[in-house]
Amino acid sequence: MASLLGTSSSAAATAILASTPFSARSSKAAVLSLFPSSGHSQGRKFYGGIRLPVKKGRSQFHVAISNVATEISPAQEQAQKLAEDSQRPVYPFPAIVGQDEMKLCLLLNVIDPKIGGVMIMGDRGTGKSTTVRSLVDLLPEIKVISGDPFNSDPEDQEVMSAEVRDKLRKGEQLPVSLTKINMVDLPLGATEDRVCGTIDIEKALTEGVKAFEPGLLAKANRGILYVDEVNLLDDHLVDVLLDSAASGWNTVEREGISISHPARFILIGSGNPEEGELRPQLLDRFGMHAQVGTVRDAELRVKIVEERGRFDKNPKEFRESYKGEQEKLQSQITSARSGLSSVTIDHDLRVKISKVCAELNVDGLRGDIVTNRAAKALAALKGRDKVTPEDIATVIPNCLRHRLRKDPLESIDSGLLVVEKFYEVFG
């Protein structure tokens, strides 16, 4: 939604609703309703949709939460389909020439979202944003609670909103549907209210209700949050991302009411290191780090230019030419996701991974955890159920490169330091 709730007049709120696409209107919105109580009142504080008593003698209202979900009519479904068909065509993922390191990191994160995302740094004009956005076609479908704005998982309570959990405890049957994993773009100029969500206090005063409009973090739950030029992101938005990435939950505090919802997403960022460094706290939250360089081979450069020219001339025909490769890669990802739980890694390999991390003076244990997860995901992608040293050698530079302490006098690339230490430990 381009505009935010909380505008200065009800006419503006009407205009916002009119400009909202059908897909946005069909999602469920959490609404806090106010109604008077007799005698001394007890306030109600909401934490994630759960009503809790608050000792406040001055309040004149009880606060209750209800959910409003609008059914999608056939006409709306048709309009939604037409809108999807008329969207800007996306460059096919298999058509990306070179940049294998970046593509592998992205695929591993789709297979195992718990890896924690990927940071892509490199020269301008090397296809970073194009590659990330081309990932949309490969994203698999997931089960969600129908009409829930937070994409709650019907089976995993860790990514289920408190309201859905409350309904399940009461024994209510909730409809489940399949939907593709979301990719949400976080623009540099976004406001904190748009990212976190906000409460329309004007509606509370004029209509007697407080309506909470979920933000981008709610939409990105169980999906991908992409930040282009992440090193230029404002500090207050970086703080919001750090908080959500650390806890997996987003808490909105507005006008004395607290609403919390799951916000577990794959964080993907891209940027040019020449334009500024990324804050160390945020850099550590990225599971993997990919470095992208300009292609130097003349033949490859010509091929990239020709492929881009074909796409610009006729996007639909170009996408059709890669349809077979797209479908093959999609089935490979789906198979890897389903077989990931059966992949094992030997104890001695785990010990060697931790030894590499310890000898490189990597702070914390995130490096160990991410390397183990990434190696398993790579084995699953290759159709195996056991991790080999070659799998670890492939992913360990991307998992540890950005976690090394920087030495201003060191000229060697940190990725090469990781590779040297790997071969020293693994023999």
CSV table of C-alpha atoms in Angstrom, one decimal:
chain,number,residue,atom,x,y,z
A,1,MET,CA,0.0,0.0,0.0
A,2,ALA,CA,1.5,3.3,-1.1
A,3,SER,CA,-0.1,5.4,1.6
A,4,LEU,CA,-0.2,5.0,5.4
A,5,LEU,CA,-3.1,4.9,7.8
A,6,GLY,CA,-3.3,7.8,10.2
A,7,THR,CA,-4.1,10.6,7.6
A,8,SER,CA,-5.5,13.9,8.7
A,9,SER,CA,-9.0,13.4,7.4
A,10,SER,CA,-11.6,10.7,6.8
A,11,ALA,CA,-11.7,11.7,3.1
A,12,ALA,CA,-8.0,10.8,2.9
A,13,ALA,CA,-8.7,7.4,4.5
A,14,THR,CA,-11.4,6.8,1.9
A,15,ALA,CA,-9.0,7.7,-0.9
A,16,ILE,CA,-6.5,5.2,0.5
A,17,LEU,CA,-9.0,2.4,0.5
A,18,ALA,CA,-10.0,3.2,-3.1
A,19,SER,CA,-6.4,3.1,-4.3
A,20,THR,CA,-5.7,-0.2,-2.5
A,21,PRO,CA,-5.3,-3.2,-4.9
A,22,PHE,CA,-7.7,-6.1,-4.4
A,23,SER,CA,-5.0,-8.4,-3.1
A,24,ALA,CA,-4.3,-5.9,-0.3
A,25,ARG,CA,-8.0,-5.5,0.6
A,26,SER,CA,-8.6,-9.2,0.8
A,27,SER,CA,-6.1,-9.7,3.7
A,28,LYS,CA,-7.4,-9.8,7.2
A,29,ALA,CA,-6.9,-6.7,9.3
A,30,ALA,CA,-6.9,-6.8,13.1
A,31,VAL,CA,-9.4,-4.2,14.5
A,32,LEU,CA,-9.6,-3.1,18.1
A,33,SER,CA,-13.1,-2.1,19.0
A,34,LEU,CA,-14.0,0.2,21.9
A,35,PHE,CA,-17.2,0.0,23.9
A,36,PRO,CA,-18.3,1.7,27.1
A,37,SER,CA,-18.4,-0.1,30.4
A,38,SER,CA,-20.4,0.7,33.5
A,39,GLY,CA,-18.9,1.7,36.9
A,40,HIS,CA,-15.2,1.5,37.4
A,41,SER,CA,-13.5,0.4,34.2
A,42,GLN,CA,-10.6,-1.9,33.7
A,43,GLY,CA,-8.5,-1.3,30.6
A,44,ARG,CA,-7.4,-4.1,28.4
A,45,LYS,CA,-3.9,-4.2,27.0
A,46,PHE,CA,-3.3,-6.2,23.9
A,47,TYR,CA,-0.1,-8.2,23.2
A,48,GLY,CA,-0.3,-9.9,19.9
A,49,GLY,CA,-4.1,-10.1,19.9
A,50,ILE,CA,-4.5,-11.4,23.5
A,51,ARG,CA,-6.6,-9.4,25.9
A,52,LEU,CA,-4.9,-8.7,29.2
A,53,PRO,CA,-6.2,-6.7,32.2
A,54,VAL,CA,-4.4,-3.5,33.0
A,55,LYS,CA,-4.9,-1.7,36.3
A,56,LYS,CA,-6.1,1.7,35.1
A,57,GLY,CA,-8.9,3.3,37.0
A,58,ARG,CA,-9.3,6.4,34.7
A,59,SER,CA,-10.2,4.5,31.5
A,60,GLN,CA,-13.7,4.7,30.3
A,61,PHE,CA,-13.5,1.8,27.9
A,62,HIS,CA,-13.0,-1.9,27.6
A,63,VAL,CA,-10.8,-2.8,24.6
A,64,ALA,CA,-11.5,-6.0,22.6
A,65,ILE,CA,-10.0,-7.3,19.5
A,66,SER,CA,-11.8,-8.7,16.5
A,67,ASN,CA,-10.8,-9.7,13.0
A,68,VAL,CA,-12.3,-8.5,9.8
A,69,ALA,CA,-11.7,-10.6,6.7
A,70,THR,CA,-13.3,-9.8,3.4
A,71,GLU,CA,-14.2,-12.6,1.0
A,72,ILE,CA,-12.8,-12.3,-2.5
A,73,SER,CA,-15.4,-12.3,-5.2
A,74,PRO,CA,-14.9,-13.9,-8.6
A,75,ALA,CA,-14.7,-10.4,-10.1
A,76,GLN,CA,-11.9,-9.5,-7.7
A,77,GLU,CA,-10.1,-12.8,-8.4
A,78,GLN,CA,-10.2,-11.9,-12.1
A,79,ALA,CA,-9.0,-8.4,-11.5
A,80,GLN,CA,-6.1,-9.8,-9.3
A,81,LYS,CA,-5.1,-12.2,-12.1
A,82,LEU,CA,-5.2,-9.4,-14.7
A,83,ALA,CA,-3.0,-7.3,-12.4
A,84,GLU,CA,-0.5,-10.1,-12.1
A,85,ASP,CA,-0.4,-10.7,-15.8
A,86,SER,CA,0.2,-6.9,-16.4
A,87,GLN,CA,3.1,-6.7,-13.9
A,88,ARG,CA,6.5,-5.8,-15.1
A,89,PRO,CA,8.2,-9.0,-16.6
A,90,VAL,CA,11.0,-10.4,-14.4
A,91,TYR,CA,14.3,-11.5,-15.9
A,92,PRO,CA,14.6,-15.3,-15.7
A,93,PHE,CA,17.0,-16.7,-13.0
A,94,PRO,CA,18.6,-19.3,-15.3
A,95,ALA,CA,19.4,-16.5,-17.9
A,96,ILE,CA,21.8,-14.8,-15.4
A,97,VAL,CA,25.3,-15.2,-16.9
A,98,GLY,CA,28.1,-15.9,-14.4
A,99,GLN,CA,27.8,-14.7,-10.8
A,100,ASP,CA,27.6,-18.3,-9.6
A,101,GLU,CA,28.5,-17.4,-6.0
A,102,MET,CA,25.6,-15.0,-5.6
A,103,LYS,CA,23.1,-17.4,-7.2
A,104,LEU,CA,24.2,-20.3,-5.0
A,105,CYS,CA,23.8,-18.2,-1.8
A,106,LEU,CA,20.3,-17.2,-2.9
A,107,LEU,CA,19.2,-20.7,-3.7
A,108,LEU,CA,20.5,-22.1,-0.4
A,109,ASN,CA,18.5,-19.5,1.5
A,110,VAL,CA,15.4,-20.5,-0.4
A,111,ILE,CA,16.0,-24.2,0.5
A,112,ASP,CA,16.7,-23.4,4.2
A,113,PRO,CA,15.4,-20.0,5.3
A,114,LYS,CA,17.0,-20.5,8.7
A,115,ILE,CA,20.4,-19.8,7.2
A,116,GLY,CA,19.5,-16.1,7.8
A,117,GLY,CA,19.7,-14.3,4.4
A,118,VAL,CA,22.5,-13.1,2.2
A,119,MET,CA,24.4,-9.8,1.8
A,120,ILE,CA,25.5,-9.1,-1.7
A,121,MET,CA,28.2,-6.5,-2.2
A,122,GLY,CA,29.8,-5.6,-5.4
A,123,ASP,CA,30.4,-3.2,-8.2
A,124,ARG,CA,27.5,-1.2,-9.7
A,125,GLY,CA,25.9,-2.6,-12.8
A,126,THR,CA,26.7,-6.3,-12.0
A,127,GLY,CA,23.2,-7.6,-11.9
A,128,LYS,CA,22.7,-7.7,-8.1
A,129,SER,CA,19.1,-6.4,-8.0
A,130,THR,CA,18.2,-8.2,-11.2
A,131,THR,CA,19.3,-11.5,-9.8
A,132,VAL,CA,17.5,-11.1,-6.5
A,133,ARG,CA,14.2,-10.1,-8.2
A,134,SER,CA,14.5,-12.9,-10.7
A,135,LEU,CA,14.3,-15.3,-7.7
A,136,VAL,CA,10.5,-14.6,-7.5
A,137,ASP,CA,9.7,-17.2,-10.1
A,138,LEU,CA,11.5,-19.9,-8.2
A,139,LEU,CA,9.9,-19.4,-4.8
A,140,PRO,CA,7.9,-22.4,-3.7
A,141,GLU,CA,4.4,-22.5,-2.2
A,142,ILE,CA,3.8,-22.6,1.5
A,143,LYS,CA,0.8,-23.4,3.7
A,144,VAL,CA,-0.8,-20.3,5.4
A,145,ILE,CA,-3.9,-19.6,7.4
A,146,SER,CA,-6.4,-18.1,4.9
A,147,GLY,CA,-7.1,-14.4,5.4
A,148,ASP,CA,-4.3,-14.0,8.0
A,149,PRO,CA,-2.3,-10.8,7.3
A,150,PHE,CA,0.8,-12.3,8.9
A,151,ASN,CA,1.1,-15.5,6.7
A,152,SER,CA,0.8,-17.7,9.9
A,153,ASP,CA,2.0,-21.3,9.6
A,154,PRO,CA,-0.8,-23.7,10.5
A,155,GLU,CA,1.8,-26.2,11.9
A,156,ASP,CA,4.6,-24.1,13.4
A,157,GLN,CA,3.8,-22.0,16.4
A,158,GLU,CA,7.0,-20.0,16.1
A,159,VAL,CA,5.7,-18.3,13.0
A,160,MET,CA,2.0,-18.2,14.1
A,161,SER,CA,0.4,-15.0,15.3
A,162,ALA,CA,-0.9,-15.0,18.9
A,163,GLU,CA,-4.4,-14.6,17.7
A,164,VAL,CA,-4.3,-17.7,15.5
A,165,ARG,CA,-2.7,-19.7,18.4
A,166,ASP,CA,-5.6,-18.5,20.6
A,167,LYS,CA,-8.1,-19.7,18.1
A,168,LEU,CA,-6.4,-23.1,17.8
A,169,ARG,CA,-6.4,-23.5,21.6
A,170,LYS,CA,-10.1,-23.0,21.5
A,171,GLY,CA,-10.4,-25.8,19.0
A,172,GLU,CA,-11.5,-23.7,16.1
A,173,GLN,CA,-11.0,-25.0,12.6
A,174,LEU,CA,-9.0,-22.5,10.5
A,175,PRO,CA,-9.0,-22.6,6.7
A,176,VAL,CA,-5.6,-23.3,5.2
A,177,SER,CA,-4.5,-22.3,1.7
A,178,LEU,CA,-1.3,-22.5,-0.4
A,179,THR,CA,0.5,-19.3,-1.5
A,180,LYS,CA,3.8,-18.5,-3.0
A,181,ILE,CA,6.5,-17.1,-0.7
A,182,ASN,CA,6.4,-13.3,-0.7
A,183,MET,CA,9.2,-11.1,-1.7
A,184,VAL,CA,8.8,-7.6,-0.2
A,185,ASP,CA,11.0,-4.6,-1.3
A,186,LEU,CA,12.0,-2.2,1.5
A,187,PRO,CA,12.6,1.2,-0.2
A,188,LEU,CA,15.2,3.5,1.3
A,189,GLY,CA,12.7,6.2,1.9
A,190,ALA,CA,10.2,4.1,3.8
A,191,THR,CA,8.9,5.5,7.1
A,192,GLU,CA,9.0,3.5,10.3
A,193,ASP,CA,5.2,3.4,10.5
A,194,ARG,CA,5.0,1.8,7.0
A,195,VAL,CA,7.6,-0.8,7.9
A,196,CYS,CA,6.3,-1.7,11.4
A,197,GLY,CA,2.6,-1.0,10.9
A,198,THR,CA,0.5,1.7,12.6
A,199,ILE,CA,-2.7,2.4,14.3
A,200,ASP,CA,-5.2,4.9,12.9
A,201,ILE,CA,-6.1,6.9,16.0
A,202,GLU,CA,-8.4,9.1,13.9
A,203,LYS,CA,-10.8,6.2,13.4
A,204,ALA,CA,-10.8,5.7,17.2
A,205,LEU,CA,-12.0,9.2,17.7
A,206,THR,CA,-14.4,9.5,14.8
A,207,GLU,CA,-15.8,5.9,14.5
A,208,GLY,CA,-15.0,4.4,17.9
A,209,VAL,CA,-12.5,1.8,16.6
A,210,LYS,CA,-8.8,1.5,16.5
A,211,ALA,CA,-7.7,-0.2,13.2
A,212,PHE,CA,-4.2,-1.7,13.0
A,213,GLU,CA,-2.7,-1.7,9.5
A,214,PRO,CA,0.1,-4.3,9.3
A,215,GLY,CA,3.3,-3.0,7.7
A,216,LEU,CA,6.0,-4.5,5.5
A,217,LEU,CA,7.4,-6.7,8.2
A,218,ALA,CA,4.0,-8.4,8.6
A,219,LYS,CA,3.9,-9.0,4.8
A,220,ALA,CA,7.4,-10.3,4.8
A,221,ASN,CA,6.8,-12.9,7.5
A,222,ARG,CA,7.8,-16.4,6.2
A,223,GLY,CA,9.0,-14.6,3.0
A,224,ILE,CA,11.9,-12.5,1.7
A,225,LEU,CA,12.6,-8.9,2.7
A,226,TYR,CA,14.9,-7.3,0.1
A,227,VAL,CA,16.7,-4.0,0.8
A,228,ASP,CA,18.6,-2.6,-2.2
A,229,GLU,CA,21.5,-0.3,-1.3
A,230,VAL,CA,21.2,-1.5,2.3
A,231,ASN,CA,24.3,0.3,3.3
A,232,LEU,CA,22.4,3.6,2.6
A,233,LEU,CA,19.5,2.7,4.8
A,234,ASP,CA,18.6,5.2,7.6
A,235,ASP,CA,19.7,4.2,11.1
A,236,HIS,CA,16.2,4.1,12.6
A,237,LEU,CA,15.1,1.6,10.0
A,238,VAL,CA,18.3,-0.4,10.6
A,239,ASP,CA,17.4,-0.5,14.3
A,240,VAL,CA,13.9,-1.9,13.4
A,241,LEU,CA,15.4,-4.6,11.2
A,242,LEU,CA,17.9,-5.6,13.9
A,243,ASP,CA,15.2,-5.9,16.5
A,244,SER,CA,13.0,-8.0,14.2
A,245,ALA,CA,15.8,-10.2,12.9
A,246,ALA,CA,17.0,-10.9,16.4
A,247,SER,CA,13.7,-11.9,17.9
A,248,GLY,CA,11.6,-13.0,14.9
A,249,TRP,CA,8.8,-10.8,16.2
A,250,ASN,CA,7.7,-7.2,15.6
A,251,THR,CA,6.1,-5.2,18.4
A,252,VAL,CA,4.2,-2.0,17.6
A,253,GLU,CA,3.8,0.4,20.4
A,254,ARG,CA,1.2,3.1,19.5
A,255,GLU,CA,-1.0,5.2,21.8
A,256,GLY,CA,-0.7,2.9,24.8
A,257,ILE,CA,-1.6,-0.3,22.9
A,258,SER,CA,1.0,-3.0,22.2
A,259,ILE,CA,0.5,-5.4,19.2
A,260,SER,CA,3.0,-8.1,18.4
A,261,HIS,CA,3.2,-10.3,15.4
A,262,PRO,CA,5.7,-12.8,13.9
A,263,ALA,CA,8.3,-11.3,11.5
A,264,ARG,CA,10.6,-14.1,10.5
A,265,PHE,CA,12.0,-13.4,7.1
A,266,ILE,CA,14.9,-14.1,4.8
A,267,LEU,CA,16.9,-10.8,4.8
A,268,ILE,CA,18.5,-10.1,1.5
A,269,GLY,CA,20.5,-6.9,1.0
A,270,SER,CA,22.7,-5.6,-1.8
A,271,GLY,CA,25.0,-2.6,-2.1
A,272,ASN,CA,28.2,-1.1,-3.4
A,273,PRO,CA,30.9,-0.9,-0.8
A,274,GLU,CA,32.3,2.3,-2.4
A,275,GLU,CA,29.1,4.1,-1.3
A,276,GLY,CA,29.5,3.3,2.4
A,277,GLU,CA,30.0,0.6,4.9
A,278,LEU,CA,27.3,-1.4,6.6
A,279,ARG,CA,26.9,-1.3,10.4
A,280,PRO,CA,28.6,-4.3,11.9
A,281,GLN,CA,25.5,-5.2,14.0
A,282,LEU,CA,23.4,-5.5,10.8
A,283,LEU,CA,26.1,-7.2,8.8
A,284,ASP,CA,26.3,-10.0,11.4
A,285,ARG,CA,22.6,-10.7,11.0
A,286,PHE,CA,23.1,-11.8,7.4
A,287,GLY,CA,23.8,-15.5,7.3
A,288,MET,CA,25.9,-15.4,4.1
A,289,HIS,CA,27.9,-12.8,2.3
A,290,ALA,CA,28.5,-12.9,-1.5
A,291,GLN,CA,31.0,-10.7,-3.4
A,292,VAL,CA,30.1,-9.8,-6.9
A,293,GLY,CA,32.7,-8.6,-9.4
A,294,THR,CA,32.5,-7.2,-12.9
A,295,VAL,CA,32.8,-9.9,-15.6
A,296,ARG,CA,36.2,-9.4,-17.4
A,297,ASP,CA,35.9,-12.1,-20.1
A,298,ALA,CA,35.0,-10.3,-23.4
A,299,GLU,CA,32.9,-13.3,-24.7
A,300,LEU,CA,30.8,-13.4,-21.6
A,301,ARG,CA,30.3,-9.6,-21.6
A,302,VAL,CA,29.0,-9.9,-25.2
A,303,LYS,CA,26.7,-12.7,-24.3
A,304,ILE,CA,25.2,-10.7,-21.4
A,305,VAL,CA,24.6,-7.7,-23.6
A,306,GLU,CA,22.9,-9.9,-26.3
A,307,GLU,CA,20.7,-11.7,-23.7
A,308,ARG,CA,19.6,-8.4,-22.2
A,309,GLY,CA,18.8,-7.0,-25.7
A,310,ARG,CA,16.6,-10.1,-26.4
A,311,PHE,CA,14.8,-9.6,-23.1
A,312,ASP,CA,14.2,-5.9,-23.7
A,313,LYS,CA,13.0,-6.5,-27.3
A,314,ASN,CA,10.4,-9.3,-26.4
A,315,PRO,CA,10.3,-10.2,-22.6
A,316,LYS,CA,7.5,-12.7,-23.0
A,317,GLU,CA,9.3,-14.7,-25.8
A,318,PHE,CA,12.6,-14.5,-23.9
A,319,ARG,CA,11.0,-15.9,-20.7
A,320,GLU,CA,9.4,-18.7,-22.7
A,321,SER,CA,12.8,-19.7,-24.0
A,322,TYR,CA,13.9,-20.3,-20.5
A,323,LYS,CA,10.7,-21.9,-19.2
A,324,GLY,CA,12.1,-25.5,-19.3
A,325,GLU,CA,15.2,-24.5,-17.2
A,326,GLN,CA,13.0,-22.5,-14.8
A,327,GLU,CA,10.7,-25.5,-14.2
A,328,LYS,CA,13.7,-27.9,-13.8
A,329,LEU,CA,15.2,-25.6,-11.2
A,330,GLN,CA,11.9,-25.2,-9.4
A,331,SER,CA,11.5,-28.9,-9.0
A,332,GLN,CA,15.1,-29.2,-7.8
A,333,ILE,CA,14.4,-26.6,-5.1
A,334,THR,CA,11.1,-28.3,-4.1
A,335,SER,CA,12.9,-31.7,-3.8
A,336,ALA,CA,15.8,-30.1,-1.8
A,337,ARG,CA,13.4,-28.5,0.6
A,338,SER,CA,11.5,-31.7,1.2
A,339,GLY,CA,14.7,-33.8,1.6
A,340,LEU,CA,16.6,-31.2,3.8
A,341,SER,CA,15.5,-32.8,7.1
A,342,SER,CA,17.1,-36.1,6.2
A,343,VAL,CA,20.6,-34.7,5.4
A,344,THR,CA,23.2,-35.5,8.0
A,345,ILE,CA,26.7,-34.2,8.7
A,346,ASP,CA,29.3,-36.3,10.5
A,347,HIS,CA,30.5,-35.3,13.9
A,348,ASP,CA,34.2,-34.9,12.9
A,349,LEU,CA,33.2,-32.5,10.1
A,350,ARG,CA,31.2,-30.4,12.7
A,351,VAL,CA,34.3,-30.4,14.9
A,352,LYS,CA,36.5,-29.2,12.0
A,353,ILE,CA,34.0,-26.4,11.1
A,354,SER,CA,34.1,-25.1,14.6
A,355,LYS,CA,37.9,-25.4,14.7
A,356,VAL,CA,38.1,-23.2,11.6
A,357,CYS,CA,35.8,-20.7,13.2
A,358,ALA,CA,37.8,-20.7,16.5
A,359,GLU,CA,41.2,-20.3,14.7
A,360,LEU,CA,39.9,-17.4,12.7
A,361,ASN,CA,38.7,-15.7,15.9
A,362,VAL,CA,35.1,-15.5,14.7
A,363,ASP,CA,33.0,-13.9,17.4
A,364,GLY,CA,30.0,-15.8,18.6
A,365,LEU,CA,28.6,-19.1,17.3
A,366,ARG,CA,26.6,-17.8,14.3
A,367,GLY,CA,29.4,-18.8,11.9
A,368,ASP,CA,29.4,-22.4,13.1
A,369,ILE,CA,25.6,-22.7,12.9
A,370,VAL,CA,25.2,-21.0,9.5
A,371,THR,CA,28.1,-23.1,7.9
A,372,ASN,CA,26.4,-26.3,9.1
A,373,ARG,CA,23.0,-25.3,7.7
A,374,ALA,CA,24.4,-24.0,4.4
A,375,ALA,CA,26.4,-27.3,3.9
A,376,LYS,CA,23.3,-29.3,4.5
A,377,ALA,CA,21.3,-27.2,2.1
A,378,LEU,CA,23.9,-27.6,-0.6
A,379,ALA,CA,23.9,-31.4,-0.1
A,380,ALA,CA,20.1,-31.4,-0.4
A,381,LEU,CA,20.3,-29.3,-3.6
A,382,LYS,CA,22.7,-31.9,-5.1
A,383,GLY,CA,20.3,-34.7,-4.2
A,384,ARG,CA,22.5,-36.2,-1.5
A,385,ASP,CA,21.6,-37.1,2.2
A,386,LYS,CA,25.2,-36.7,3.5
A,387,VAL,CA,27.4,-33.6,3.7
A,388,THR,CA,30.9,-33.9,2.2
A,389,PRO,CA,34.0,-31.8,2.8
A,390,GLU,CA,33.6,-30.4,-0.7
A,391,ASP,CA,30.2,-29.0,0.3
A,392,ILE,CA,31.7,-27.3,3.3
A,393,ALA,CA,34.6,-25.9,1.2
A,394,THR,CA,32.0,-24.4,-1.2
A,395,VAL,CA,30.0,-22.5,1.4
A,396,ILE,CA,32.4,-21.7,4.3
A,397,PRO,CA,33.9,-18.6,2.7
A,398,ASN,CA,30.4,-17.1,2.2
A,399,CYS,CA,29.5,-18.0,5.8
A,400,LEU,CA,32.6,-16.6,7.5
A,401,ARG,CA,34.0,-13.8,5.3
A,402,HIS,CA,32.0,-11.0,6.9
A,403,ARG,CA,32.5,-12.2,10.4
A,404,LEU,CA,36.2,-11.8,10.6
A,405,ARG,CA,37.7,-8.9,12.5
A,406,LYS,CA,39.0,-6.3,10.1
A,407,ASP,CA,42.7,-5.5,10.1
A,408,PRO,CA,43.3,-2.1,8.4
A,409,LEU,CA,46.8,-3.2,7.4
A,410,GLU,CA,45.7,-6.5,5.9
A,411,SER,CA,45.4,-6.4,2.1
A,412,ILE,CA,44.3,-10.0,1.4
A,413,ASP,CA,40.6,-10.7,0.8
A,414,SER,CA,39.0,-12.2,3.9
A,415,GLY,CA,37.4,-14.9,1.8
A,416,LEU,CA,40.9,-16.2,0.9
A,417,LEU,CA,41.9,-16.2,4.6
A,418,VAL,CA,38.9,-18.5,5.2
A,419,VAL,CA,39.8,-20.8,2.3
A,420,GLU,CA,43.5,-21.0,3.5
A,421,LYS,CA,42.4,-21.9,7.1
A,422,PHE,CA,39.9,-24.5,5.7
A,423,TYR,CA,42.5,-26.4,3.8
A,424,GLU,CA,44.9,-26.2,6.8
A,425,VAL,CA,42.3,-27.7,9.1
A,426,PHE,CA,40.7,-30.2,6.7
A,427,GLY,CA,44.0,-31.2,5.2
